[in-house]
Short mmCIF file of N, CA, C and O in Angstrom, two decimals:
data_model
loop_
_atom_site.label_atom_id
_atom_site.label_comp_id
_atom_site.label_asym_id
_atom_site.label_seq_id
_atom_site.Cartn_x
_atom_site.Cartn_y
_atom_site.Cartn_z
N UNK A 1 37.74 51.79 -22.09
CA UNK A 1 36.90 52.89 -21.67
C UNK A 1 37.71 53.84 -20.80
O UNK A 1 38.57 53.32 -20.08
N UNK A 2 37.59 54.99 -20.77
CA UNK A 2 38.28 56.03 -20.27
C UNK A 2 37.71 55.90 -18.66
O UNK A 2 36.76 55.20 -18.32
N UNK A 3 38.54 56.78 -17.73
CA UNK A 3 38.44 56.41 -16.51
C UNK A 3 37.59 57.55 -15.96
O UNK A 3 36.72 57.39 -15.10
N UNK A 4 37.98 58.92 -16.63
CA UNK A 4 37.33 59.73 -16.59
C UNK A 4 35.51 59.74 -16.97
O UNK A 4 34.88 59.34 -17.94
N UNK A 5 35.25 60.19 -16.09
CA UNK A 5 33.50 60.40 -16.42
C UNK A 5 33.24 61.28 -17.43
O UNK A 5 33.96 62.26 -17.61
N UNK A 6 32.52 61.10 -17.94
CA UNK A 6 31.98 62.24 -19.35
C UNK A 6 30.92 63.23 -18.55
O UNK A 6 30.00 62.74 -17.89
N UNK A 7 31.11 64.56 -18.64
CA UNK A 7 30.49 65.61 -18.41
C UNK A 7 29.34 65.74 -19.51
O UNK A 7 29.48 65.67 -20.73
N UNK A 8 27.98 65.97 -18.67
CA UNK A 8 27.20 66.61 -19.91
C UNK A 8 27.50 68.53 -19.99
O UNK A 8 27.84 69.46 -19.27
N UNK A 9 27.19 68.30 -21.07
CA UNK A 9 27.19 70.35 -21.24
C UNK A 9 25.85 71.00 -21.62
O UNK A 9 25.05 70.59 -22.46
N UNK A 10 25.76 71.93 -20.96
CA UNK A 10 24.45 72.33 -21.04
C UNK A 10 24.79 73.31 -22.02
O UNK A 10 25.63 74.20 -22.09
N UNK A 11 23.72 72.81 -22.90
CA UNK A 11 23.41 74.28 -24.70
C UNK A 11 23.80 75.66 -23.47
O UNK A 11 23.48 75.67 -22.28
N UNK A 12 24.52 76.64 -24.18
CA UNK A 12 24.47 78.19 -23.57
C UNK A 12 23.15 78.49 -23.52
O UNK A 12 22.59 78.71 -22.45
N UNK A 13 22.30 78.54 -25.10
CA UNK A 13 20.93 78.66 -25.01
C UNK A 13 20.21 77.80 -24.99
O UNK A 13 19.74 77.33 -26.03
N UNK A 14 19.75 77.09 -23.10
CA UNK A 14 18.81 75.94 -23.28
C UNK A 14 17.54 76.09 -22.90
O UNK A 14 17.48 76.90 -21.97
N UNK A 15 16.69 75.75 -23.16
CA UNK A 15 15.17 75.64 -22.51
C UNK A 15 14.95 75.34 -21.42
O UNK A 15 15.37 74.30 -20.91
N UNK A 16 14.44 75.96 -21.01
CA UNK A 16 14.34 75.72 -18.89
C UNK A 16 12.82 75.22 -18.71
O UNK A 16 11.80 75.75 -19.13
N UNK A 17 12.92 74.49 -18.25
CA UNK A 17 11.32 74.12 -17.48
C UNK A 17 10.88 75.25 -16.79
O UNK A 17 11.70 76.12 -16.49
N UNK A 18 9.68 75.38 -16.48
CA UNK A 18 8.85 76.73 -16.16
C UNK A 18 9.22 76.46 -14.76
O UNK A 18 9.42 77.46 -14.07
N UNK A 19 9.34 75.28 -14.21
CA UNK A 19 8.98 75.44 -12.58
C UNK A 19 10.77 76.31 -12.33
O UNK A 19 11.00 77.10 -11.41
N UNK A 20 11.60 75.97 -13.20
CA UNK A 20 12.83 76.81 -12.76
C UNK A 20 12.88 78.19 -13.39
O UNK A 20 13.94 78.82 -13.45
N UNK A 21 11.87 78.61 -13.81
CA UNK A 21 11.92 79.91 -14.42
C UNK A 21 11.21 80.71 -13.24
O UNK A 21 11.53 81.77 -12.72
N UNK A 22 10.21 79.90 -13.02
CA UNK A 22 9.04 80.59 -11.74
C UNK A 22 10.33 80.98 -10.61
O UNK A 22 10.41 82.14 -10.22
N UNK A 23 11.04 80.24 -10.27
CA UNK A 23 12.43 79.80 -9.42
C UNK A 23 12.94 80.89 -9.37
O UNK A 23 12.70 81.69 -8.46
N UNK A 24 13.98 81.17 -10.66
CA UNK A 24 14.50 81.92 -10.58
C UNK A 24 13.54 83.52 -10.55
O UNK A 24 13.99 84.53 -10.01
N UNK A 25 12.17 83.46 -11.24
CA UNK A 25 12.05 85.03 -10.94
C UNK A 25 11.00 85.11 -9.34
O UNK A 25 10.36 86.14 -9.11
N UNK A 26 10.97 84.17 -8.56
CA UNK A 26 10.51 84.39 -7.20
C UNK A 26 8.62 84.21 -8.05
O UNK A 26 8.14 85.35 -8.12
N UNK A 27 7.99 83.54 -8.41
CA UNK A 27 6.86 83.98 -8.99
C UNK A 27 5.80 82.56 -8.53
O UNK A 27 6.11 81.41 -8.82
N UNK A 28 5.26 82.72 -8.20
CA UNK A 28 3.99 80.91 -8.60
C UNK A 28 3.46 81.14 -10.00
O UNK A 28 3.51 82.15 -10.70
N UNK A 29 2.95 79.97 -10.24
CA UNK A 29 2.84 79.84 -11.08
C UNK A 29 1.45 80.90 -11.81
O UNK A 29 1.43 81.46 -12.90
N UNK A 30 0.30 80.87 -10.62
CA UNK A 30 -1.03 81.55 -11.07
C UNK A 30 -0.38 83.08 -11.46
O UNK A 30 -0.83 83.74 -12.40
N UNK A 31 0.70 83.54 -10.63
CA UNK A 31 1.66 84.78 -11.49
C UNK A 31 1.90 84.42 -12.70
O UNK A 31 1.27 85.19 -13.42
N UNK A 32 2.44 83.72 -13.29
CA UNK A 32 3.40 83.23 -14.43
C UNK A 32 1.99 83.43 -15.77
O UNK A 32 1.87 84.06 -16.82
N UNK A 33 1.13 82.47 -14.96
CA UNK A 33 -0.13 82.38 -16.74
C UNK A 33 -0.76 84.20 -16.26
O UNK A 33 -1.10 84.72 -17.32
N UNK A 34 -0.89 84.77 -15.59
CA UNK A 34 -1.36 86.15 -15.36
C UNK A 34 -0.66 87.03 -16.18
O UNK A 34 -1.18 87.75 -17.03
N UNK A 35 0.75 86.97 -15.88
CA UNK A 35 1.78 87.90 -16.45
C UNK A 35 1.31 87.63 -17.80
O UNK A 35 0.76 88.44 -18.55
N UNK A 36 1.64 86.15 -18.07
CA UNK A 36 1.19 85.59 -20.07
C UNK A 36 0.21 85.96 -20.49
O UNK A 36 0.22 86.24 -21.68
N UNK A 37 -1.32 86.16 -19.58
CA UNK A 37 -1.89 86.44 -20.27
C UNK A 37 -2.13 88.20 -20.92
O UNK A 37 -2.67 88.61 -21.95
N UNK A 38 -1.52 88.84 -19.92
CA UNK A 38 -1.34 89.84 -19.67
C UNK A 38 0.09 90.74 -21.19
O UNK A 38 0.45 91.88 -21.48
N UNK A 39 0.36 89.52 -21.60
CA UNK A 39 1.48 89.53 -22.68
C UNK A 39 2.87 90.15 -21.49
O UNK A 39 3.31 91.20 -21.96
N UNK A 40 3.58 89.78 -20.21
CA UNK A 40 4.47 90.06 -19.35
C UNK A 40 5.21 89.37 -19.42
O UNK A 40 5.94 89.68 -18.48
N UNK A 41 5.69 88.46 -19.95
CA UNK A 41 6.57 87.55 -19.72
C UNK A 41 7.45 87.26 -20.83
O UNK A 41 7.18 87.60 -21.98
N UNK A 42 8.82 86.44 -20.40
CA UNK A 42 9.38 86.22 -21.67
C UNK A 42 8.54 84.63 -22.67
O UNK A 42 7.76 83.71 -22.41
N UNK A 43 9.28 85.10 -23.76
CA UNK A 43 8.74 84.59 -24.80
C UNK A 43 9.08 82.66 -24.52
O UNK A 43 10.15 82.06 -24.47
N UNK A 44 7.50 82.10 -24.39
CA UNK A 44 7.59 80.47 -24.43
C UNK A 44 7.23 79.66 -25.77
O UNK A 44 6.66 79.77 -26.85
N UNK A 45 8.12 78.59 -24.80
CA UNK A 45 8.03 77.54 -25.98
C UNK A 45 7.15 76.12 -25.97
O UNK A 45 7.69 75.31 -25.20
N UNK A 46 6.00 75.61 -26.57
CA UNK A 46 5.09 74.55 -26.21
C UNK A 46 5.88 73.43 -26.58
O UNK A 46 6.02 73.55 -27.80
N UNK A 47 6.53 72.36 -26.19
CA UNK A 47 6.85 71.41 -26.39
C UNK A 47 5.72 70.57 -27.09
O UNK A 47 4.74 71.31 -27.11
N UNK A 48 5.42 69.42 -27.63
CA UNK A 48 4.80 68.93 -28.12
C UNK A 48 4.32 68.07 -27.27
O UNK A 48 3.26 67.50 -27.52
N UNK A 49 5.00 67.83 -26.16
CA UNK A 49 3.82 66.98 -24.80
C UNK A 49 3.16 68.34 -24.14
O UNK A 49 2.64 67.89 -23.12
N UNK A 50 3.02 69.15 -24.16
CA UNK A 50 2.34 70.58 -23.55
C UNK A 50 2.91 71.19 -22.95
O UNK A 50 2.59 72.38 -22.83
N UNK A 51 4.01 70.68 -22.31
CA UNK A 51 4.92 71.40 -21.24
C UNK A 51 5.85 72.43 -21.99
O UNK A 51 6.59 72.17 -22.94
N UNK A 52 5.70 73.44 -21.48
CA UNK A 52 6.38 75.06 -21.64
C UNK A 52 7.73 75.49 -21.31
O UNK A 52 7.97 75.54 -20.10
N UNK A 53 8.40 75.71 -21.89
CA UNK A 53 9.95 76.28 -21.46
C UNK A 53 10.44 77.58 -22.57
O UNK A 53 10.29 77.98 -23.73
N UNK A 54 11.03 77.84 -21.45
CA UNK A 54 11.58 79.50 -22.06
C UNK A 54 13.29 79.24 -22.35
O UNK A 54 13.98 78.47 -21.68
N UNK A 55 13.65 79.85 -23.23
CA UNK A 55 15.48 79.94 -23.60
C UNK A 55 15.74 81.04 -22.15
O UNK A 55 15.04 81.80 -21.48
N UNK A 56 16.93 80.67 -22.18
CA UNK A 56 17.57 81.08 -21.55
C UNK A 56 18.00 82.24 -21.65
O UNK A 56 18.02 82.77 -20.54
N UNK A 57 18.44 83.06 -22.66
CA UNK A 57 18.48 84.27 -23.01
C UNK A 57 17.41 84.98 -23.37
O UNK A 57 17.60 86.18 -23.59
N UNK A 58 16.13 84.47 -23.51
CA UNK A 58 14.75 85.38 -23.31
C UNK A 58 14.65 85.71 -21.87
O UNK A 58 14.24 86.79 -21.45
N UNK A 59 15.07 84.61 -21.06
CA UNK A 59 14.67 84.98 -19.68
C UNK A 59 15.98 85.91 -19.18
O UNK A 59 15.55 86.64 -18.28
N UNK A 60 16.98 86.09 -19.34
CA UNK A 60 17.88 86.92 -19.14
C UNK A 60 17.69 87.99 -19.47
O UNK A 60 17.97 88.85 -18.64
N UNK A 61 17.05 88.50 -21.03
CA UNK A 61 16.77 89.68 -21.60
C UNK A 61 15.63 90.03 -20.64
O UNK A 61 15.59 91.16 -20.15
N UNK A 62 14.94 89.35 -20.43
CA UNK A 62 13.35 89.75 -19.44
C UNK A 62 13.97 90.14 -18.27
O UNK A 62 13.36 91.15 -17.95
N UNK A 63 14.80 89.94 -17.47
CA UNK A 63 15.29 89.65 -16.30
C UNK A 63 16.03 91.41 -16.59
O UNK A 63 15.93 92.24 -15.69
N UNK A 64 16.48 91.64 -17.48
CA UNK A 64 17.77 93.15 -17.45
C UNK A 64 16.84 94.03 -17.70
O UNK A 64 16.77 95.10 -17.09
N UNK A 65 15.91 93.61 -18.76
CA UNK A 65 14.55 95.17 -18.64
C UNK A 65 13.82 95.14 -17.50
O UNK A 65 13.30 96.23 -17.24
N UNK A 66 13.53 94.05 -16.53
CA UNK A 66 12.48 94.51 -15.48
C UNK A 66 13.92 95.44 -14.43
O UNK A 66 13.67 96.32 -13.61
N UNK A 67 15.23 94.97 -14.76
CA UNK A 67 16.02 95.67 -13.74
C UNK A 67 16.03 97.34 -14.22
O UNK A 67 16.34 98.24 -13.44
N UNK A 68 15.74 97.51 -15.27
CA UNK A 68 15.91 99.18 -16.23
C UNK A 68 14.97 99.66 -15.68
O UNK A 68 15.19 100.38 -14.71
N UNK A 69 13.42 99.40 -16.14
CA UNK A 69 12.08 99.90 -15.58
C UNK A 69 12.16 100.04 -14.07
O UNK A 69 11.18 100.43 -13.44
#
């Protein structure tokens, strides 16, 4: 066995859990389903246990147009 530890790598485009999306855009959550319902937000994904995550480059693209507007 190698001595070295194995690094995991994170996908470039990975799915983020919502509570680190809320994170990164400063938001709670009763913001987050408001914005959604409101159609504001970037584009999610339902996992098949219910829990929601966004790619990473939706939330980046969301993130450079709210900086334009």
């Amino acid at each position: 066995m190698s001595t070295h530890a194995r690094k995991r790598r994170t996908p470039a485009d990975e799915l983020l859990p919502l509570t680190v999306v809320l994170e990164e855009l400063g938001i709670t959550r009763a913001s987050w389903y408001r914005w959604r319902n409101r159609g504001q937000c970037p584009k999610t994904h339902r996992l098949p246990n219910g829990h929601l995550r966004v790619r990473r480059s939706d939330l980046d693209a969301f993130l450079a147009e709210m900086e334009v507007a």
